[in-house]
Amino acid sequence: MAHIVAASAERTIDAPADEVYRYLADTQLHSRFLPPPFYDFHVEESGVGTAGALRYKIDFAGGVRELRMQVTEPEPGRTLVHTDTGDSGLVTTFTVTPHGEQALVNITSRFDGESGVAGFVERIIAPRRLHRVYGKELARLDAYAREQRVG
């Protein structure tokens, strides 16, 4: 039996929520914010909704996994969801909430974890590691938003 593994991170971004959402919704631009262990990023279909699809690799927990993600927009202007079309069960949700002149961005992922001893270790290690990775992604997003406000 697989177990659900969940991880999240959030950060206030120094830009209005509508701008931050546009940065995340632009699949090509969003790739600029992805830190290692993400790599080999390709936009297969631009946009969001049923037309949005991207592919990338992630080097995580001693192995490389290639993911093809369908991008949907259940709450336009507020929520983007990346869902793996393969068998990982990975769903990553990006939520952007106005916070005055800034935006609070939350990244949350859930996926089907392993069972047994490997699953036990994964449920302890993966959330911590993903939290750090998502923290770096949010820092890159904030740096980009700040550059746009100066430029």
mmCIF file with all atom_site columns, C-alpha atoms in Angstrom:
data_model
loop_
_atom_site.group_PDB
_atom_site.id
_atom_site.type_symbol
_atom_site.label_atom_id
_atom_site.label_alt_id
_atom_site.label_comp_id
_atom_site.label_asym_id
_atom_site.label_entity_id
_atom_site.label_seq_id
_atom_site.pdbx_PDB_ins_code
_atom_site.Cartn_x
_atom_site.Cartn_y
_atom_site.Cartn_z
_atom_site.occupancy
_atom_site.B_iso_or_equiv
_atom_site.pdbx_formal_charge
_atom_site.auth_seq_id
_atom_site.auth_comp_id
_atom_site.auth_asym_id
_atom_site.auth_atom_id
_atom_site.pdbx_PDB_model_num
ATOM 1   C CA . MET A 1 1   ? 0.000  0.000  0.000   1.00 0.00 ? 1   MET A CA 1
ATOM 2   C CA . ALA A 1 2   ? 1.390  3.381  -1.030  1.00 0.00 ? 2   ALA A CA 1
ATOM 3   C CA . HIS A 1 3   ? 1.459  6.235  1.424   1.00 0.00 ? 3   HIS A CA 1
ATOM 4   C CA . ILE A 1 4   ? 0.923  9.882  0.557   1.00 0.00 ? 4   ILE A CA 1
ATOM 5   C CA . VAL A 1 5   ? 3.979  12.050 1.089   1.00 0.00 ? 5   VAL A CA 1
ATOM 6   C CA . ALA A 1 6   ? 3.401  15.806 1.374   1.00 0.00 ? 6   ALA A CA 1
ATOM 7   C CA . ALA A 1 7   ? 5.739  18.790 1.466   1.00 0.00 ? 7   ALA A CA 1
ATOM 8   C CA . SER A 1 8   ? 5.279  22.537 1.289   1.00 0.00 ? 8   SER A CA 1
ATOM 9   C CA . ALA A 1 9   ? 6.927  25.912 1.621   1.00 0.00 ? 9   ALA A CA 1
ATOM 10  C CA . GLU A 1 10  ? 5.675  29.472 1.505   1.00 0.00 ? 10  GLU A CA 1
ATOM 11  C CA . ARG A 1 11  ? 7.152  32.919 1.271   1.00 0.00 ? 11  ARG A CA 1
ATOM 12  C CA . THR A 1 12  ? 6.104  36.510 0.829   1.00 0.00 ? 12  THR A CA 1
ATOM 13  C CA . ILE A 1 13  ? 7.174  37.759 -2.609  1.00 0.00 ? 13  ILE A CA 1
ATOM 14  C CA . ASP A 1 14  ? 7.948  41.440 -3.109  1.00 0.00 ? 14  ASP A CA 1
ATOM 15  C CA . ALA A 1 15  ? 5.478  42.062 -5.951  1.00 0.00 ? 15  ALA A CA 1
ATOM 16  C CA . PRO A 1 16  ? 1.717  42.331 -6.369  1.00 0.00 ? 16  PRO A CA 1
ATOM 17  C CA . ALA A 1 17  ? -0.146 39.007 -6.474  1.00 0.00 ? 17  ALA A CA 1
ATOM 18  C CA . ASP A 1 18  ? -1.308 39.409 -10.093 1.00 0.00 ? 18  ASP A CA 1
ATOM 19  C CA . GLU A 1 19  ? 2.284  39.873 -11.294 1.00 0.00 ? 19  GLU A CA 1
ATOM 20  C CA . VAL A 1 20  ? 3.576  36.926 -9.280  1.00 0.00 ? 20  VAL A CA 1
ATOM 21  C CA . TYR A 1 21  ? 0.795  34.725 -10.607 1.00 0.00 ? 21  TYR A CA 1
ATOM 22  C CA . ARG A 1 22  ? 1.697  35.682 -14.193 1.00 0.00 ? 22  ARG A CA 1
ATOM 23  C CA . TYR A 1 23  ? 5.332  34.715 -13.559 1.00 0.00 ? 23  TYR A CA 1
ATOM 24  C CA . LEU A 1 24  ? 4.288  31.286 -12.302 1.00 0.00 ? 24  LEU A CA 1
ATOM 25  C CA . ALA A 1 25  ? 1.646  30.738 -14.990 1.00 0.00 ? 25  ALA A CA 1
ATOM 26  C CA . ASP A 1 26  ? 4.155  31.409 -17.780 1.00 0.00 ? 26  ASP A CA 1
ATOM 27  C CA . THR A 1 27  ? 5.562  27.880 -18.053 1.00 0.00 ? 27  THR A CA 1
ATOM 28  C CA . GLN A 1 28  ? 8.742  28.979 -19.823 1.00 0.00 ? 28  GLN A CA 1
ATOM 29  C CA . LEU A 1 29  ? 9.451  31.739 -17.318 1.00 0.00 ? 29  LEU A CA 1
ATOM 30  C CA . HIS A 1 30  ? 8.626  29.457 -14.391 1.00 0.00 ? 30  HIS A CA 1
ATOM 31  C CA . SER A 1 31  ? 11.485 27.175 -15.413 1.00 0.00 ? 31  SER A CA 1
ATOM 32  C CA . ARG A 1 32  ? 13.907 29.979 -14.435 1.00 0.00 ? 32  ARG A CA 1
ATOM 33  C CA . PHE A 1 33  ? 12.846 29.640 -10.814 1.00 0.00 ? 33  PHE A CA 1
ATOM 34  C CA . LEU A 1 34  ? 13.456 25.877 -10.536 1.00 0.00 ? 34  LEU A CA 1
ATOM 35  C CA . PRO A 1 35  ? 16.627 25.066 -8.569  1.00 0.00 ? 35  PRO A CA 1
ATOM 36  C CA . PRO A 1 36  ? 18.516 21.803 -8.594  1.00 0.00 ? 36  PRO A CA 1
ATOM 37  C CA . PRO A 1 37  ? 17.459 18.979 -8.346  1.00 0.00 ? 37  PRO A CA 1
ATOM 38  C CA . PHE A 1 38  ? 15.176 20.015 -11.274 1.00 0.00 ? 38  PHE A CA 1
ATOM 39  C CA . TYR A 1 39  ? 16.769 20.043 -14.731 1.00 0.00 ? 39  TYR A CA 1
ATOM 40  C CA . ASP A 1 40  ? 16.235 19.354 -18.443 1.00 0.00 ? 40  ASP A CA 1
ATOM 41  C CA . PHE A 1 41  ? 13.073 21.463 -18.475 1.00 0.00 ? 41  PHE A CA 1
ATOM 42  C CA . HIS A 1 42  ? 10.951 21.538 -21.664 1.00 0.00 ? 42  HIS A CA 1
ATOM 43  C CA . VAL A 1 43  ? 7.642  23.225 -22.373 1.00 0.00 ? 43  VAL A CA 1
ATOM 44  C CA . GLU A 1 44  ? 5.602  20.838 -24.506 1.00 0.00 ? 44  GLU A CA 1
ATOM 45  C CA . GLU A 1 45  ? 2.521  23.035 -24.746 1.00 0.00 ? 45  GLU A CA 1
ATOM 46  C CA . SER A 1 46  ? 2.504  26.635 -23.593 1.00 0.00 ? 46  SER A CA 1
ATOM 47  C CA . GLY A 1 47  ? -0.147 28.217 -21.528 1.00 0.00 ? 47  GLY A CA 1
ATOM 48  C CA . VAL A 1 48  ? -2.266 26.919 -18.726 1.00 0.00 ? 48  VAL A CA 1
ATOM 49  C CA . GLY A 1 49  ? -5.409 24.874 -18.565 1.00 0.00 ? 49  GLY A CA 1
ATOM 50  C CA . THR A 1 50  ? -5.783 21.879 -20.833 1.00 0.00 ? 50  THR A CA 1
ATOM 51  C CA . ALA A 1 51  ? -3.148 23.267 -23.218 1.00 0.00 ? 51  ALA A CA 1
ATOM 52  C CA . GLY A 1 52  ? -0.347 23.508 -20.673 1.00 0.00 ? 52  GLY A CA 1
ATOM 53  C CA . ALA A 1 53  ? 2.192  20.708 -20.414 1.00 0.00 ? 53  ALA A CA 1
ATOM 54  C CA . LEU A 1 54  ? 5.819  20.569 -19.390 1.00 0.00 ? 54  LEU A CA 1
ATOM 55  C CA . ARG A 1 55  ? 8.464  17.937 -18.881 1.00 0.00 ? 55  ARG A CA 1
ATOM 56  C CA . TYR A 1 56  ? 11.512 17.893 -16.635 1.00 0.00 ? 56  TYR A CA 1
ATOM 57  C CA . LYS A 1 57  ? 13.802 15.614 -14.718 1.00 0.00 ? 57  LYS A CA 1
ATOM 58  C CA . ILE A 1 58  ? 14.368 15.588 -10.996 1.00 0.00 ? 58  ILE A CA 1
ATOM 59  C CA . ASP A 1 59  ? 17.361 14.010 -9.274  1.00 0.00 ? 59  ASP A CA 1
ATOM 60  C CA . PHE A 1 60  ? 15.886 13.096 -5.939  1.00 0.00 ? 60  PHE A CA 1
ATOM 61  C CA . ALA A 1 61  ? 16.625 10.463 -3.311  1.00 0.00 ? 61  ALA A CA 1
ATOM 62  C CA . GLY A 1 62  ? 19.413 8.830  -5.280  1.00 0.00 ? 62  GLY A CA 1
ATOM 63  C CA . GLY A 1 63  ? 17.519 8.412  -8.532  1.00 0.00 ? 63  GLY A CA 1
ATOM 64  C CA . VAL A 1 64  ? 16.470 10.414 -11.570 1.00 0.00 ? 64  VAL A CA 1
ATOM 65  C CA . ARG A 1 65  ? 12.816 10.607 -12.472 1.00 0.00 ? 65  ARG A CA 1
ATOM 66  C CA . GLU A 1 66  ? 11.398 12.182 -15.617 1.00 0.00 ? 66  GLU A CA 1
ATOM 67  C CA . LEU A 1 67  ? 8.023  13.821 -15.106 1.00 0.00 ? 67  LEU A CA 1
ATOM 68  C CA . ARG A 1 68  ? 5.483  15.102 -17.598 1.00 0.00 ? 68  ARG A CA 1
ATOM 69  C CA . MET A 1 69  ? 3.187  17.575 -15.917 1.00 0.00 ? 69  MET A CA 1
ATOM 70  C CA . GLN A 1 70  ? -0.213 18.787 -17.068 1.00 0.00 ? 70  GLN A CA 1
ATOM 71  C CA . VAL A 1 71  ? -0.840 22.383 -15.962 1.00 0.00 ? 71  VAL A CA 1
ATOM 72  C CA . THR A 1 72  ? -4.340 23.403 -14.931 1.00 0.00 ? 72  THR A CA 1
ATOM 73  C CA . GLU A 1 73  ? -5.765 26.557 -13.456 1.00 0.00 ? 73  GLU A CA 1
ATOM 74  C CA . PRO A 1 74  ? -8.647 25.687 -11.092 1.00 0.00 ? 74  PRO A CA 1
ATOM 75  C CA . GLU A 1 75  ? -8.773 29.244 -9.703  1.00 0.00 ? 75  GLU A CA 1
ATOM 76  C CA . PRO A 1 76  ? -7.519 31.646 -12.406 1.00 0.00 ? 76  PRO A CA 1
ATOM 77  C CA . GLY A 1 77  ? -5.285 34.304 -10.934 1.00 0.00 ? 77  GLY A CA 1
ATOM 78  C CA . ARG A 1 78  ? -4.866 32.382 -7.680  1.00 0.00 ? 78  ARG A CA 1
ATOM 79  C CA . THR A 1 79  ? -4.124 28.655 -8.110  1.00 0.00 ? 79  THR A CA 1
ATOM 80  C CA . LEU A 1 80  ? -2.055 26.622 -10.573 1.00 0.00 ? 80  LEU A CA 1
ATOM 81  C CA . VAL A 1 81  ? -1.811 22.849 -10.379 1.00 0.00 ? 81  VAL A CA 1
ATOM 82  C CA . HIS A 1 82  ? 0.884  20.683 -11.993 1.00 0.00 ? 82  HIS A CA 1
ATOM 83  C CA . THR A 1 83  ? -0.188 17.024 -12.179 1.00 0.00 ? 83  THR A CA 1
ATOM 84  C CA . ASP A 1 84  ? 2.104  14.204 -13.278 1.00 0.00 ? 84  ASP A CA 1
ATOM 85  C CA . THR A 1 85  ? 0.578  12.291 -16.183 1.00 0.00 ? 85  THR A CA 1
ATOM 86  C CA . GLY A 1 86  ? 2.643  9.222  -15.204 1.00 0.00 ? 86  GLY A CA 1
ATOM 87  C CA . ASP A 1 87  ? 2.431  6.913  -12.231 1.00 0.00 ? 87  ASP A CA 1
ATOM 88  C CA . SER A 1 88  ? 4.012  8.976  -9.453  1.00 0.00 ? 88  SER A CA 1
ATOM 89  C CA . GLY A 1 89  ? 0.770  10.538 -8.269  1.00 0.00 ? 89  GLY A CA 1
ATOM 90  C CA . LEU A 1 90  ? 2.667  13.837 -7.947  1.00 0.00 ? 90  LEU A CA 1
ATOM 91  C CA . VAL A 1 91  ? 0.451  16.903 -7.710  1.00 0.00 ? 91  VAL A CA 1
ATOM 92  C CA . THR A 1 92  ? 2.058  20.282 -7.030  1.00 0.00 ? 92  THR A CA 1
ATOM 93  C CA . THR A 1 93  ? -0.180 23.246 -6.227  1.00 0.00 ? 93  THR A CA 1
ATOM 94  C CA . PHE A 1 94  ? 0.953  26.873 -6.401  1.00 0.00 ? 94  PHE A CA 1
ATOM 95  C CA . THR A 1 95  ? -1.306 29.258 -4.499  1.00 0.00 ? 95  THR A CA 1
ATOM 96  C CA . VAL A 1 96  ? -0.851 33.025 -4.726  1.00 0.00 ? 96  VAL A CA 1
ATOM 97  C CA . THR A 1 97  ? -2.623 35.180 -2.128  1.00 0.00 ? 97  THR A CA 1
ATOM 98  C CA . PRO A 1 98  ? -2.578 38.996 -2.105  1.00 0.00 ? 98  PRO A CA 1
ATOM 99  C CA . HIS A 1 99  ? -0.741 40.340 0.926   1.00 0.00 ? 99  HIS A CA 1
ATOM 100 C CA . GLY A 1 100 ? -0.946 44.122 0.635   1.00 0.00 ? 100 GLY A CA 1
ATOM 101 C CA . GLU A 1 101 ? 1.460  45.213 -2.119  1.00 0.00 ? 101 GLU A CA 1
ATOM 102 C CA . GLN A 1 102 ? 3.087  41.794 -1.942  1.00 0.00 ? 102 GLN A CA 1
ATOM 103 C CA . ALA A 1 103 ? 2.007  38.207 -2.523  1.00 0.00 ? 103 ALA A CA 1
ATOM 104 C CA . LEU A 1 104 ? 2.107  35.166 -0.282  1.00 0.00 ? 104 LEU A CA 1
ATOM 105 C CA . VAL A 1 105 ? 3.042  32.122 -2.383  1.00 0.00 ? 105 VAL A CA 1
ATOM 106 C CA . ASN A 1 106 ? 2.581  28.577 -1.179  1.00 0.00 ? 106 ASN A CA 1
ATOM 107 C CA . ILE A 1 107 ? 3.936  25.510 -2.978  1.00 0.00 ? 107 ILE A CA 1
ATOM 108 C CA . THR A 1 108 ? 2.517  22.171 -1.831  1.00 0.00 ? 108 THR A CA 1
ATOM 109 C CA . SER A 1 109 ? 3.272  18.756 -3.312  1.00 0.00 ? 109 SER A CA 1
ATOM 110 C CA . ARG A 1 110 ? 1.730  15.384 -2.654  1.00 0.00 ? 110 ARG A CA 1
ATOM 111 C CA . PHE A 1 111 ? 2.808  12.090 -4.190  1.00 0.00 ? 111 PHE A CA 1
ATOM 112 C CA . ASP A 1 112 ? 2.481  8.363  -3.739  1.00 0.00 ? 112 ASP A CA 1
ATOM 113 C CA . GLY A 1 113 ? 5.320  7.228  -1.516  1.00 0.00 ? 113 GLY A CA 1
ATOM 114 C CA . GLU A 1 114 ? 6.887  3.842  -1.093  1.00 0.00 ? 114 GLU A CA 1
ATOM 115 C CA . SER A 1 115 ? 5.706  1.306  1.429   1.00 0.00 ? 115 SER A CA 1
ATOM 116 C CA . GLY A 1 116 ? 7.699  -0.563 4.058   1.00 0.00 ? 116 GLY A CA 1
ATOM 117 C CA . VAL A 1 117 ? 10.974 0.656  5.524   1.00 0.00 ? 117 VAL A CA 1
ATOM 118 C CA . ALA A 1 118 ? 11.840 2.659  2.380   1.00 0.00 ? 118 ALA A CA 1
ATOM 119 C CA . GLY A 1 119 ? 8.488  4.447  2.659   1.00 0.00 ? 119 GLY A CA 1
ATOM 120 C CA . PHE A 1 120 ? 9.037  5.195  6.334   1.00 0.00 ? 120 PHE A CA 1
ATOM 121 C CA . VAL A 1 121 ? 12.386 6.832  5.554   1.00 0.00 ? 121 VAL A CA 1
ATOM 122 C CA . GLU A 1 122 ? 10.894 8.655  2.547   1.00 0.00 ? 122 GLU A CA 1
ATOM 123 C CA . ARG A 1 123 ? 8.074  10.140 4.658   1.00 0.00 ? 123 ARG A CA 1
ATOM 124 C CA . ILE A 1 124 ? 10.707 11.587 7.015   1.00 0.00 ? 124 ILE A CA 1
ATOM 125 C CA . ILE A 1 125 ? 13.345 12.756 4.518   1.00 0.00 ? 125 ILE A CA 1
ATOM 126 C CA . ALA A 1 126 ? 11.383 13.825 1.413   1.00 0.00 ? 126 ALA A CA 1
ATOM 127 C CA . PRO A 1 127 ? 9.240  16.546 3.039   1.00 0.00 ? 127 PRO A CA 1
ATOM 128 C CA . ARG A 1 128 ? 12.303 18.207 4.591   1.00 0.00 ? 128 ARG A CA 1
ATOM 129 C CA . ARG A 1 129 ? 14.289 18.073 1.375   1.00 0.00 ? 129 ARG A CA 1
ATOM 130 C CA . LEU A 1 130 ? 11.400 19.310 -0.759  1.00 0.00 ? 130 LEU A CA 1
ATOM 131 C CA . HIS A 1 131 ? 10.752 22.124 1.732   1.00 0.00 ? 131 HIS A CA 1
ATOM 132 C CA . ARG A 1 132 ? 14.348 23.305 1.202   1.00 0.00 ? 132 ARG A CA 1
ATOM 133 C CA . VAL A 1 133 ? 14.081 22.955 -2.601  1.00 0.00 ? 133 VAL A CA 1
ATOM 134 C CA . TYR A 1 134 ? 10.802 24.887 -2.683  1.00 0.00 ? 134 TYR A CA 1
ATOM 135 C CA . GLY A 1 135 ? 12.322 27.523 -0.413  1.00 0.00 ? 135 GLY A CA 1
ATOM 136 C CA . LYS A 1 136 ? 15.053 28.030 -3.029  1.00 0.00 ? 136 LYS A CA 1
ATOM 137 C CA . GLU A 1 137 ? 12.451 28.194 -5.795  1.00 0.00 ? 137 GLU A CA 1
ATOM 138 C CA . LEU A 1 138 ? 10.538 30.868 -3.891  1.00 0.00 ? 138 LEU A CA 1
ATOM 139 C CA . ALA A 1 139 ? 13.754 32.825 -3.247  1.00 0.00 ? 139 ALA A CA 1
ATOM 140 C CA . ARG A 1 140 ? 14.486 32.785 -6.994  1.00 0.00 ? 140 ARG A CA 1
ATOM 141 C CA . LEU A 1 141 ? 10.930 33.922 -7.713  1.00 0.00 ? 141 LEU A CA 1
ATOM 142 C CA . ASP A 1 142 ? 11.322 36.779 -5.208  1.00 0.00 ? 142 ASP A CA 1
ATOM 143 C CA . ALA A 1 143 ? 14.665 37.822 -6.723  1.00 0.00 ? 143 ALA A CA 1
ATOM 144 C CA . TYR A 1 144 ? 13.104 37.874 -10.201 1.00 0.00 ? 144 TYR A CA 1
ATOM 145 C CA . ALA A 1 145 ? 10.123 39.913 -8.947  1.00 0.00 ? 145 ALA A CA 1
ATOM 146 C CA . ARG A 1 146 ? 12.475 42.431 -7.321  1.00 0.00 ? 146 ARG A CA 1
ATOM 147 C CA . GLU A 1 147 ? 14.513 42.726 -10.563 1.00 0.00 ? 147 GLU A CA 1
ATOM 148 C CA . GLN A 1 148 ? 11.336 43.488 -12.491 1.00 0.00 ? 148 GLN A CA 1
ATOM 149 C CA . ARG A 1 149 ? 10.367 46.263 -10.077 1.00 0.00 ? 149 ARG A CA 1
ATOM 150 C CA . VAL A 1 150 ? 13.826 47.895 -10.345 1.00 0.00 ? 150 VAL A CA 1
ATOM 151 C CA . GLY A 1 151 ? 14.131 47.461 -14.122 1.00 0.00 ? 151 GLY A CA 1
#
